[in-house]
Coordinates of C-alpha atoms in Angstrom, one line a residue:
M1 CA 103.5 165.5 60.3
R2 CA 105.4 162.3 60.1
D3 CA 105.4 159.8 63.1
V4 CA 109.3 160.0 63.6
V5 CA 112.5 161.4 62.2
I6 CA 115.6 159.5 62.8
I7 CA 118.7 161.5 62.8
G8 CA 121.6 159.0 61.7
A9 CA 121.5 156.2 59.4
G10 CA 124.1 153.9 61.2
P11 CA 123.3 150.6 62.5
A12 CA 121.2 152.1 65.4
G13 CA 119.1 154.5 63.2
L14 CA 118.4 151.7 60.4
S15 CA 117.5 149.4 63.0
A16 CA 115.2 151.6 64.7
A17 CA 113.6 152.5 61.4
I18 CA 113.0 148.8 60.6
A19 CA 111.0 148.2 64.0
C20 CA 109.1 151.5 63.4
R21 CA 108.1 150.6 59.9
E22 CA 107.0 147.1 61.2
S23 CA 104.4 148.9 63.0
D24 CA 103.6 151.1 60.0
L25 CA 104.7 154.4 61.2
D26 CA 105.6 157.1 58.9
V27 CA 109.3 157.0 59.3
L28 CA 112.1 159.5 57.7
V29 CA 115.8 158.5 58.2
I30 CA 118.2 161.5 57.3
D31 CA 122.1 161.2 57.4
E32 CA 124.7 163.8 56.3
F33 CA 127.0 161.2 54.6
P34 CA 126.3 160.2 50.8
K35 CA 124.9 156.8 51.7
P36 CA 123.4 154.9 54.7
G37 CA 125.5 152.6 56.8
G38 CA 127.2 155.4 59.2
R39 CA 130.5 153.7 60.9
L40 CA 129.5 150.2 59.6
L41 CA 130.9 151.0 56.1
G42 CA 134.3 151.0 57.5
Q43 CA 134.4 147.8 59.6
L44 CA 136.1 144.8 58.9
H45 CA 137.7 142.5 61.6
Q46 CA 138.0 138.9 62.6
E47 CA 136.2 137.7 66.0
P48 CA 137.9 135.3 68.3
S49 CA 135.4 132.6 66.8
G50 CA 137.0 133.0 63.4
E51 CA 134.0 134.8 62.1
W52 CA 134.4 137.8 60.1
W53 CA 132.6 140.9 60.9
N54 CA 132.1 142.7 57.4
G55 CA 130.3 146.1 58.1
I56 CA 129.4 146.7 54.7
E57 CA 127.6 143.3 54.3
E58 CA 125.9 144.0 57.6
T59 CA 124.8 147.4 56.2
K60 CA 123.4 145.8 53.0
A61 CA 121.4 143.3 55.5
L62 CA 119.8 146.1 57.3
L63 CA 118.9 148.3 54.0
A64 CA 117.4 145.1 52.6
K65 CA 114.8 144.7 55.2
A66 CA 114.4 148.7 55.4
E67 CA 113.7 148.8 51.6
K68 CA 111.4 145.8 51.9
L69 CA 109.2 147.8 54.4
N70 CA 109.4 151.0 52.1
T71 CA 111.4 153.1 54.5
T72 CA 112.3 156.6 53.4
I73 CA 116.1 157.4 53.7
Q74 CA 117.5 160.6 52.6
C75 CA 121.3 161.0 52.6
E76 CA 123.3 164.3 52.5
V77 CA 120.9 165.8 54.8
S78 CA 122.2 167.7 57.9
C79 CA 120.5 168.5 60.8
H80 CA 121.6 171.8 62.4
H81 CA 118.5 172.4 64.8
L82 CA 115.7 170.9 66.8
E83 CA 112.7 173.0 67.6
K84 CA 109.9 171.9 70.1
I85 CA 106.4 172.4 69.3
E86 CA 103.0 171.4 70.3
G87 CA 102.7 167.6 69.9
G88 CA 106.1 167.1 68.3
Y89 CA 109.1 168.6 66.8
I90 CA 110.5 170.7 63.9
V91 CA 113.8 169.1 62.6
H92 CA 115.7 171.9 60.6
T93 CA 117.9 170.8 57.8
N94 CA 119.8 171.9 54.8
H95 CA 117.0 170.5 52.8
G96 CA 114.4 172.1 54.7
L97 CA 112.0 171.5 57.7
F98 CA 110.4 168.4 58.6
E99 CA 107.7 168.1 61.2
T100 CA 107.4 165.0 63.3
K101 CA 106.0 163.6 66.6
N102 CA 108.8 161.9 67.6
V103 CA 112.7 162.2 66.9
L104 CA 115.3 159.4 67.3
L105 CA 118.8 160.7 67.8
A106 CA 121.1 158.1 66.5
T107 CA 124.1 160.6 65.6
G108 CA 126.9 158.1 67.0
A109 CA 130.3 159.5 68.1
A110 CA 133.1 161.5 67.1
E111 CA 136.9 161.3 67.9
T112 CA 139.0 163.0 70.3
A113 CA 142.0 165.0 69.1
A114 CA 145.3 164.2 70.6
P115 CA 147.6 167.0 69.6
I116 CA 151.3 166.4 69.2
P117 CA 153.7 168.9 67.8
G118 CA 153.7 168.5 64.1
W119 CA 150.2 167.0 63.7
T120 CA 148.8 169.7 61.4
L121 CA 151.3 168.3 58.4
P122 CA 149.5 166.7 55.6
G123 CA 149.6 163.1 56.1
V124 CA 148.5 163.1 59.6
M125 CA 145.0 162.1 60.3
S126 CA 142.6 160.4 63.0
I127 CA 142.7 156.6 62.8
G128 CA 138.7 156.8 61.9
A129 CA 139.5 159.0 58.7
A130 CA 142.2 156.2 57.8
Q131 CA 139.5 153.6 58.3
V132 CA 137.1 155.7 56.2
M133 CA 139.3 156.4 53.4
T134 CA 140.6 152.7 53.3
N135 CA 137.3 150.7 53.6
V136 CA 134.8 153.0 52.4
H137 CA 136.8 155.2 49.8
R138 CA 139.2 152.5 49.0
V139 CA 142.0 155.2 49.0
R140 CA 145.4 154.1 50.1
V141 CA 146.3 156.5 53.1
G142 CA 150.1 155.9 52.4
N143 CA 152.6 153.3 52.3
K144 CA 154.3 153.3 55.7
G145 CA 152.9 154.8 58.7
I146 CA 152.6 154.9 62.6
I147 CA 149.7 155.0 64.7
V148 CA 150.0 157.1 67.8
G149 CA 147.7 156.0 70.8
V150 CA 147.2 152.4 72.0
N151 CA 143.5 151.5 72.6
V152 CA 140.5 149.4 71.4
L153 CA 139.9 151.6 68.5
S154 CA 143.3 151.8 67.2
A155 CA 144.1 147.9 67.6
A156 CA 140.9 147.2 65.6
I157 CA 141.5 149.5 62.8
A158 CA 145.4 148.9 62.7
R159 CA 144.3 145.4 61.6
E160 CA 141.8 146.8 58.8
L161 CA 144.6 148.7 57.4
Q162 CA 147.0 145.5 57.3
L163 CA 144.3 143.5 55.6
A164 CA 144.1 146.4 52.9
G165 CA 147.8 146.0 52.3
V166 CA 149.0 149.3 54.2
G167 CA 152.3 149.1 56.0
L168 CA 152.4 149.9 59.5
H169 CA 155.7 150.3 61.5
S170 CA 154.3 150.2 64.9
M171 CA 151.8 151.7 67.4
A172 CA 153.1 153.8 70.1
L173 CA 152.1 156.4 72.8
P174 CA 151.6 160.1 72.4
V175 CA 153.8 162.3 74.3
S176 CA 152.3 163.7 77.7
N177 CA 150.5 166.8 77.7
P178 CA 147.5 168.0 79.6
V179 CA 145.2 166.7 76.8
T180 CA 146.8 163.4 76.2
K181 CA 147.8 162.7 79.8
N182 CA 145.8 159.4 80.2
H183 CA 146.5 158.0 76.8
A184 CA 150.4 158.6 77.5
H185 CA 150.7 156.9 80.9
P186 CA 151.9 153.3 80.4
G187 CA 150.0 151.8 83.3
K188 CA 146.8 153.4 82.3
V189 CA 147.3 152.1 78.7
M190 CA 148.3 148.6 79.9
E191 CA 144.7 148.3 81.7
G192 CA 143.1 148.7 78.4
L193 CA 145.6 146.6 76.6
V194 CA 144.8 143.5 78.6
R195 CA 141.2 143.9 77.7
I196 CA 142.1 143.3 73.8
A197 CA 144.6 140.7 74.4
H198 CA 142.7 137.7 73.4
L199 CA 142.6 139.1 69.8
A200 CA 146.2 138.8 69.7
P201 CA 148.7 135.5 69.2
S202 CA 150.6 136.9 72.0
A203 CA 151.6 134.9 75.2
F204 CA 152.7 138.2 76.7
L205 CA 149.6 139.8 76.2
R206 CA 147.6 136.5 77.0
F207 CA 149.3 136.4 80.3
G208 CA 148.0 140.0 80.9
S209 CA 144.4 139.5 80.2
K210 CA 144.4 136.5 82.6
F211 CA 146.2 137.9 85.3
A212 CA 146.6 141.6 85.0
K213 CA 143.5 142.7 86.8
A214 CA 145.7 143.1 90.0
A215 CA 147.5 146.6 90.2
W216 CA 150.7 145.1 91.4
V217 CA 150.7 142.5 88.1
R218 CA 150.0 145.5 85.6
D219 CA 152.8 147.7 87.2
L220 CA 155.3 144.7 86.8
A221 CA 154.2 144.0 83.3
V222 CA 154.8 147.6 82.4
K223 CA 158.1 147.8 84.1
F224 CA 159.2 144.8 82.1
Y225 CA 157.6 145.3 78.9
P226 CA 159.6 144.3 76.0
K227 CA 161.8 147.0 74.4
G228 CA 160.9 146.0 71.0
G229 CA 157.3 146.0 72.0
V230 CA 154.9 143.3 71.8
K231 CA 153.6 142.2 68.5
M232 CA 150.2 142.2 67.7
W233 CA 149.7 140.7 64.0
G234 CA 153.4 141.1 63.3
M235 CA 153.3 144.7 64.4
P236 CA 155.0 145.9 67.3
I237 CA 153.0 147.5 70.2
H238 CA 154.9 149.8 72.4
I239 CA 153.8 151.5 75.7
R240 CA 157.2 152.3 77.0
K241 CA 157.8 154.6 73.8
A242 CA 156.1 157.6 72.8
I243 CA 156.1 160.2 69.6
V244 CA 157.4 163.3 70.7
Q245 CA 157.3 165.1 67.2
I246 CA 156.0 164.6 63.9
N247 CA 158.5 166.0 61.4
G248 CA 158.3 167.4 57.6
T249 CA 158.1 170.3 56.0
E250 CA 155.3 170.1 53.2
K251 CA 154.2 166.7 54.5
V252 CA 154.9 164.1 56.9
E253 CA 158.4 162.9 56.6
S254 CA 159.3 161.1 59.8
V255 CA 158.4 161.0 63.2
T256 CA 160.6 161.2 66.6
M257 CA 160.1 158.4 69.1
C258 CA 161.5 158.2 72.4
D259 CA 161.3 155.9 75.5
L260 CA 159.5 156.2 78.5
T261 CA 159.8 155.4 82.1
P262 CA 157.3 153.1 83.6
E263 CA 155.3 156.4 84.9
G264 CA 155.2 157.9 81.5
E265 CA 158.3 160.3 81.7
V266 CA 160.3 160.9 78.7
I267 CA 164.1 159.6 79.0
P268 CA 166.3 161.9 77.6
G269 CA 169.1 160.9 74.8
T270 CA 166.6 158.3 73.8
E271 CA 165.2 160.0 70.6
K272 CA 165.3 158.2 67.5
K273 CA 163.9 159.4 64.1
I274 CA 161.7 156.9 62.0
E275 CA 160.7 157.6 58.4
V276 CA 157.1 157.3 57.6
D277 CA 154.8 159.0 55.1
F278 CA 151.6 159.2 57.3
V279 CA 150.7 159.1 61.0
C280 CA 147.3 158.1 62.4
I281 CA 146.3 159.7 65.7
A282 CA 143.9 157.5 68.2
G283 CA 142.7 159.8 70.9
G284 CA 139.4 157.6 71.5
L285 CA 135.8 158.3 70.8
Y286 CA 133.3 160.5 72.6
P287 CA 129.3 160.5 72.2
L288 CA 128.2 163.1 69.6
T289 CA 125.5 165.0 71.4
E290 CA 125.2 168.5 70.2
L291 CA 121.4 168.0 68.9
A292 CA 120.3 166.8 72.2
A293 CA 121.9 169.8 73.8
V294 CA 120.2 172.2 71.4
I295 CA 116.6 170.8 72.2
G296 CA 117.5 171.1 76.1
C297 CA 117.8 167.4 76.9
P298 CA 119.5 166.7 80.6
F299 CA 123.2 165.5 80.6
Q300 CA 125.3 163.5 82.7
Y301 CA 128.9 163.0 82.6
V302 CA 129.7 159.3 82.8
E303 CA 133.4 158.2 82.3
E304 CA 132.5 154.6 81.9
L305 CA 130.5 155.5 78.7
G306 CA 132.8 157.9 77.2
G307 CA 131.8 161.4 78.4
H308 CA 128.6 163.4 78.9
V309 CA 125.7 161.6 77.4
P310 CA 121.7 162.4 77.3
I311 CA 119.8 161.3 80.2
H312 CA 117.5 158.4 79.2
N313 CA 116.0 155.2 80.5
E314 CA 116.4 151.4 79.7
Q315 CA 113.5 152.0 76.8
M316 CA 115.9 154.6 75.1
E317 CA 113.6 157.4 76.2
T318 CA 114.9 160.8 77.3
P319 CA 113.0 163.1 79.8
L320 CA 111.6 165.1 76.8
E321 CA 108.2 163.6 75.4
G322 CA 108.9 162.3 72.0
L323 CA 112.9 162.2 71.9
Y324 CA 114.7 159.0 72.0
V325 CA 118.4 158.1 71.7
A326 CA 120.3 155.1 70.6
G327 CA 123.7 153.9 69.8
N328 CA 126.9 155.6 70.4
I329 CA 125.2 158.9 71.5
T330 CA 124.1 156.9 74.6
G331 CA 127.7 155.7 75.3
I332 CA 130.5 154.2 73.5
E333 CA 130.0 150.6 72.7
S334 CA 130.2 148.3 69.7
A335 CA 127.9 148.2 66.3
K336 CA 126.2 145.1 67.6
V337 CA 125.0 146.9 70.7
A338 CA 123.9 149.9 68.7
R339 CA 122.0 147.9 66.4
A340 CA 120.3 146.2 69.3
Q341 CA 119.6 149.6 71.1
G342 CA 118.2 151.0 67.7
K343 CA 115.5 148.1 67.5
L344 CA 114.6 148.7 71.0
A345 CA 114.3 152.5 70.4
G346 CA 112.0 151.7 67.5
Y347 CA 109.6 149.6 69.7
S348 CA 109.3 152.0 72.3
I349 CA 108.6 154.8 69.8
A350 CA 106.0 152.5 68.4
K351 CA 104.7 151.4 71.8
Q352 CA 105.3 147.8 71.1
N353 CA 105.1 146.8 74.7
E354 CA 105.3 143.0 74.2
N355 CA 108.5 143.4 72.1
I356 CA 110.2 146.0 74.6
Q357 CA 110.9 143.5 77.4
Q358 CA 112.6 141.0 74.9
A359 CA 114.6 143.8 73.1
M360 CA 116.1 145.0 76.4
Q361 CA 117.3 141.6 77.3
E362 CA 118.6 141.3 73.9
V363 CA 120.6 144.6 74.3
K364 CA 121.9 143.2 77.5
A365 CA 123.1 139.9 76.4
I366 CA 124.8 141.5 73.3
R367 CA 126.6 143.8 75.6
E368 CA 127.9 140.9 78.0
A369 CA 128.8 138.8 74.9
A370 CA 131.0 141.9 73.3
T371 CA 134.3 140.7 72.3
I372 CA 136.0 143.8 73.4
Q373 CA 134.8 146.8 75.3
F374 CA 136.0 150.4 74.7
H375 CA 135.5 151.6 78.3
P376 CA 135.5 149.3 81.5
E377 CA 132.5 149.1 83.9
I378 CA 129.9 149.8 81.1
E379 CA 127.1 148.2 83.1
A380 CA 128.0 150.4 85.9
G381 CA 127.8 153.4 83.6
R382 CA 124.5 152.4 82.3
Q383 CA 122.9 152.1 85.7
K384 CA 124.0 155.6 86.5
V385 CA 122.3 157.1 83.6
E386 CA 119.0 155.2 84.5
R387 CA 119.1 156.2 87.9
A388 CA 119.8 160.1 86.9
F389 CA 116.6 159.6 84.6
H390 CA 114.4 158.5 87.4
E391 CA 115.3 161.0 89.8
Y392 CA 114.9 163.6 87.0
V393 CA 111.6 162.4 86.0
V394 CA 110.2 161.7 89.5
P395 CA 112.2 163.8 92.1

């Protein structure tokens, strides 16, 4: 029986494995992808300081540490079930069963679909798929495309596509429907847009980031939002325009764009066709929690963290003995936060009490210094989960 099986070889899983191996625990890391690194492999962006965050180089650094400690990492291994046994767990995979005293779930996040008429055509993909194809597999997704959905994720990946030489016409909102409602409302989108304004050389957005905390200022900004959009890295970002249809017979040929009122309603007669050969849909991220559900871990829905998350405490422990979580399964944040959480989880598994407090402070410091946040009020969301943990463990 192993000391710990870590499911997920992204920044959280690899960091946790390193911390566990430093205490000489018997560790197995598994991941369904052909190589370790997780979402890190597709990340490449410039931070406000001017420094570049290169996910491939960050992965290499983590792997070098893990390999130096003789960490066992197995890729192309899919886990489909967890079973509780006396003194531990059985991890069910396509490569057989693994018995372990502890399990760390570092499964990350998945993308939310945003359905639009025509979205099943070849050439339509999620924004995350475009990132992986471009930065990991070095496959050009198309010559000229448009991004549907304006949020932190789409803005970051749009820049990565530009750096790879992929042409982008613009970013616009999806047409409003029951699924896309919040992503299609200009006012709600503006709230998120001002949180990434410091990343772009736009006076309009910089103004918004400083003053648009007040609702009346946001409403004013939406009302007078330029018809031509606000340019970020030379690409127009529209929050008063929406994509109502993706057109084509055998593949994407164009999209139909229309103007919106400040409330997000389509203005009849403003439809316009734009020729593109690919479309990226950005519906946001949610924690990938199926394995936690399978084993019976209790959950709480926390909007600030991106959806349902396993209940856990500050040490990354769940109410189930021997089950730990780290990374985006606990809430949608940056790879830097996930890496710090993994380190903390590793110390918790190894019972390295002298390092746990320092690691907890490191997670908080990295969170506070984050360049961008996927959701507002992250700290409030974390506190909700921690309160739920203590109420569950000590009624």
